[in-house]
Coordinates of C-alpha atoms in Angstrom, one line a residue:
Chain A
M216 CA 114.3 91.3 126.6
K217 CA 111.7 92.9 128.8
N218 CA 111.8 96.1 126.7
R219 CA 111.5 94.1 123.4
L220 CA 108.5 92.3 124.9
R221 CA 107.0 95.6 125.9
V222 CA 107.6 97.1 122.4
A223 CA 106.0 94.0 120.8
Y224 CA 103.1 94.2 123.1
N225 CA 102.6 97.9 122.4
R226 CA 102.5 97.2 118.6
L227 CA 99.5 94.9 119.0
S228 CA 96.0 96.2 118.2
L229 CA 93.5 96.6 121.0
I230 CA 91.7 93.3 120.2
Q231 CA 95.1 91.5 120.1
R232 CA 96.2 93.0 123.4
R233 CA 92.9 92.0 125.0
T234 CA 93.3 88.5 123.7
V235 CA 96.9 88.2 124.9
N236 CA 95.7 89.4 128.4
R237 CA 92.9 86.9 128.5
I238 CA 95.1 84.0 127.4
A239 CA 97.7 85.1 130.0
A240 CA 94.9 85.0 132.7
S241 CA 93.9 81.5 131.5
L242 CA 97.4 80.3 131.7
I243 CA 97.9 81.7 135.2
A244 CA 94.6 80.0 136.2
M245 CA 95.9 76.8 134.6
G246 CA 99.0 77.0 136.7
L247 CA 97.1 77.7 139.9
I248 CA 94.7 74.8 139.3
S249 CA 97.6 72.4 138.6
V250 CA 99.3 73.4 141.8
A251 CA 96.0 73.1 143.8
N252 CA 95.3 69.8 142.0
H253 CA 98.6 68.4 143.0
F254 CA 98.2 69.3 146.7
V255 CA 94.6 68.1 147.0
L256 CA 95.1 64.8 145.2
E257 CA 98.5 64.2 146.8
Y258 CA 97.8 65.3 150.4
G259 CA 94.1 66.1 150.7
D260 CA 90.8 64.3 151.0
R261 CA 90.6 61.7 148.2
A262 CA 86.8 61.4 148.2
R263 CA 85.7 60.3 144.7
A264 CA 83.6 63.3 144.0
L265 CA 86.4 65.7 144.9
V266 CA 88.9 63.7 142.8
V267 CA 86.5 64.0 139.8
V268 CA 86.0 67.7 140.3
F269 CA 89.7 68.4 140.6
A270 CA 90.5 66.1 137.7
A271 CA 88.0 68.1 135.5
L272 CA 89.1 71.5 136.7
P273 CA 92.2 71.8 134.3
A274 CA 89.8 71.6 131.4
L275 CA 88.3 74.9 132.2
P276 CA 91.2 77.1 131.2
V277 CA 91.6 75.1 128.1
F278 CA 88.0 75.9 127.1
A279 CA 88.5 79.5 128.1
V280 CA 91.5 79.8 125.8
L281 CA 89.6 78.1 122.9
I282 CA 86.7 80.6 123.4
V283 CA 89.1 83.6 123.6
V284 CA 91.0 82.5 120.5
G285 CA 87.7 81.8 118.7
R286 CA 86.3 85.2 119.5
Y287 CA 89.6 86.8 118.5
L288 CA 89.5 85.1 115.1
V289 CA 85.9 86.3 114.5
R290 CA 86.8 89.9 115.3
E291 CA 90.3 90.1 113.7
S292 CA 89.8 92.2 110.5
D293 CA 93.3 91.5 109.1
E294 CA 92.8 88.3 107.0
F295 CA 96.5 87.5 106.7
I296 CA 96.9 87.6 110.4
R297 CA 93.8 85.5 110.8
M298 CA 95.2 82.9 108.4
T299 CA 98.6 83.0 110.2
V300 CA 96.9 82.4 113.6
V301 CA 94.9 79.5 112.2
K302 CA 98.1 78.0 110.7
A303 CA 99.9 78.4 114.0
L304 CA 97.0 76.6 115.8
L305 CA 97.2 73.8 113.3
W306 CA 100.9 73.4 113.9
G307 CA 100.2 73.4 117.7
A308 CA 97.6 70.6 117.2
A309 CA 100.1 68.6 115.0
V310 CA 102.9 68.9 117.5
T311 CA 100.5 67.9 120.4
V312 CA 99.3 64.8 118.5
A313 CA 102.9 63.9 117.7
G314 CA 103.8 64.4 121.3
D315 CA 100.9 62.1 122.4
M316 CA 102.2 59.4 119.9
V317 CA 105.6 59.6 121.6
Q318 CA 104.0 59.5 125.0
S319 CA 101.9 56.4 124.0
A320 CA 105.0 54.7 122.7
L321 CA 106.9 55.4 125.9
S322 CA 104.0 54.1 127.9
A323 CA 103.8 51.0 125.8
L324 CA 107.5 50.4 126.4
N325 CA 107.1 51.2 130.1
A326 CA 109.9 53.6 129.6
N327 CA 110.7 56.5 132.0
F328 CA 111.3 59.8 130.5
W329 CA 113.8 61.9 132.5
G330 CA 112.4 60.2 135.6
L331 CA 108.8 61.2 134.7
D332 CA 106.0 58.7 134.4
P333 CA 105.1 58.9 130.6
G334 CA 101.4 58.9 131.6
S335 CA 101.9 62.2 133.5
L336 CA 103.2 63.8 130.3
T337 CA 99.7 63.9 128.9
L338 CA 99.0 66.6 131.5
M339 CA 101.4 68.8 129.6
N340 CA 99.3 68.6 126.3
F341 CA 97.9 72.1 126.8
D342 CA 101.4 73.6 127.5
L343 CA 102.8 71.7 124.5
F344 CA 99.9 72.9 122.2
F345 CA 100.2 76.5 123.4
T346 CA 104.0 76.7 123.2
A347 CA 104.1 75.0 119.7
S348 CA 101.4 77.4 118.4
L349 CA 103.2 80.4 119.8
F350 CA 106.5 79.4 118.2
S351 CA 104.8 78.7 114.9
L352 CA 103.1 82.1 115.0
L353 CA 106.4 83.9 115.8
I354 CA 108.3 82.0 113.0
Q355 CA 105.6 82.9 110.5
L356 CA 105.5 86.5 111.5
R357 CA 109.3 86.7 111.4
R358 CA 109.3 85.2 107.8
N359 CA 107.0 88.1 106.8
R360 CA 108.8 90.9 108.5
Chain B
M260 CA 99.2 85.4 91.3
K261 CA 101.5 88.3 90.3
N262 CA 100.9 91.8 91.4
R263 CA 102.2 95.4 90.9
L264 CA 101.8 96.4 94.4
R265 CA 105.4 97.2 95.1
V266 CA 105.6 99.4 91.9
L267 CA 102.4 101.2 92.7
R268 CA 103.5 101.8 96.2
A269 CA 107.0 103.0 95.1
E270 CA 105.4 105.5 92.6
R271 CA 103.6 107.1 95.6
E272 CA 106.7 106.8 97.8
W273 CA 104.8 105.0 100.4
S274 CA 106.4 102.6 102.8
Q275 CA 104.8 99.2 103.5
A276 CA 103.7 100.6 106.9
D277 CA 102.1 103.6 105.1
L278 CA 100.1 101.3 102.8
A279 CA 99.2 99.0 105.7
Q280 CA 97.9 102.0 107.6
R281 CA 95.8 103.1 104.7
L282 CA 94.4 99.6 104.2
E283 CA 93.9 99.1 107.9
V284 CA 95.9 95.9 107.9
S285 CA 99.2 94.8 109.4
R286 CA 102.5 95.6 107.6
Q287 CA 103.1 91.8 107.4
S288 CA 100.0 91.5 105.3
V289 CA 101.3 94.1 102.8
N290 CA 104.6 92.3 102.7
A291 CA 103.0 88.9 102.2
I292 CA 100.8 90.2 99.3
E293 CA 103.8 92.0 97.7
T294 CA 106.0 88.8 97.8
G295 CA 103.1 86.7 96.5
K296 CA 102.9 84.6 99.6
F297 CA 99.3 85.6 100.2
D298 CA 96.5 86.4 97.8
P299 CA 94.1 89.0 99.3
S300 CA 90.4 88.5 99.4
L301 CA 88.1 90.3 97.0
P302 CA 87.1 93.0 99.5
L303 CA 90.8 93.8 100.2
A304 CA 91.6 93.7 96.4
F305 CA 88.8 96.2 95.8
K306 CA 90.2 98.4 98.6
L307 CA 93.6 98.3 97.0
A308 CA 92.1 99.2 93.6
R309 CA 90.2 102.1 95.2
L310 CA 93.3 103.3 97.0
F311 CA 95.5 103.3 93.9
E312 CA 92.6 104.6 91.8
T313 CA 92.8 101.8 89.3
T314 CA 91.2 98.4 88.5
I315 CA 91.9 95.1 90.2
E316 CA 93.2 93.7 86.9
A317 CA 95.7 96.5 86.8
I318 CA 97.2 95.4 90.1
F319 CA 96.8 91.6 90.0
S320 CA 97.4 89.3 87.1
D321 CA 97.1 85.5 86.7
E322 CA 100.5 83.9 86.2
N323 CA 99.1 81.4 83.8
G324 CA 96.7 83.7 81.9
S325 CA 96.9 87.2 80.7

């Protein structure tokens, strides 16, 4: 598995590799911010200003990824790959909106979802969008092997 | 849109990867064009025509028209 990932990574063009690295860095930042958020909001000082700052922080990696993907799309010379990536992003957006609809329905019904508060599932929007986009991209590329 | 890409490529004994390298695109792009899943842009169509030393019309044809 590790070797297959390495082979796939080595097949990427320079600009694709750079984009993957930057997205990975943003995802790591997202994870660290989420963990820091949890500890600060759960156990730390709950001063209003701090809460607002920490609540807004997870948006930064999201913007970073959007900028990285946007720059990649501008620089990608292969029009088919460009189209495939845009399609994958649209699938990601569709799945995220659908996920939000489910979350809203669960909230309206005051239902618990595997013990999770439905409201907290919204925090996973970015992960859902990214995972759905990635799967869509892999499926499309596999169909054109 | 129909195309003769596979035939032209076979005549030169090029693999999809060879053609992709010459066009500076991914092999998936070549496969998608050959199977008719993707219609190339005009610049890429011109590039193909130049590579195969022919005209765009000799490579691509409209399924409804001539």
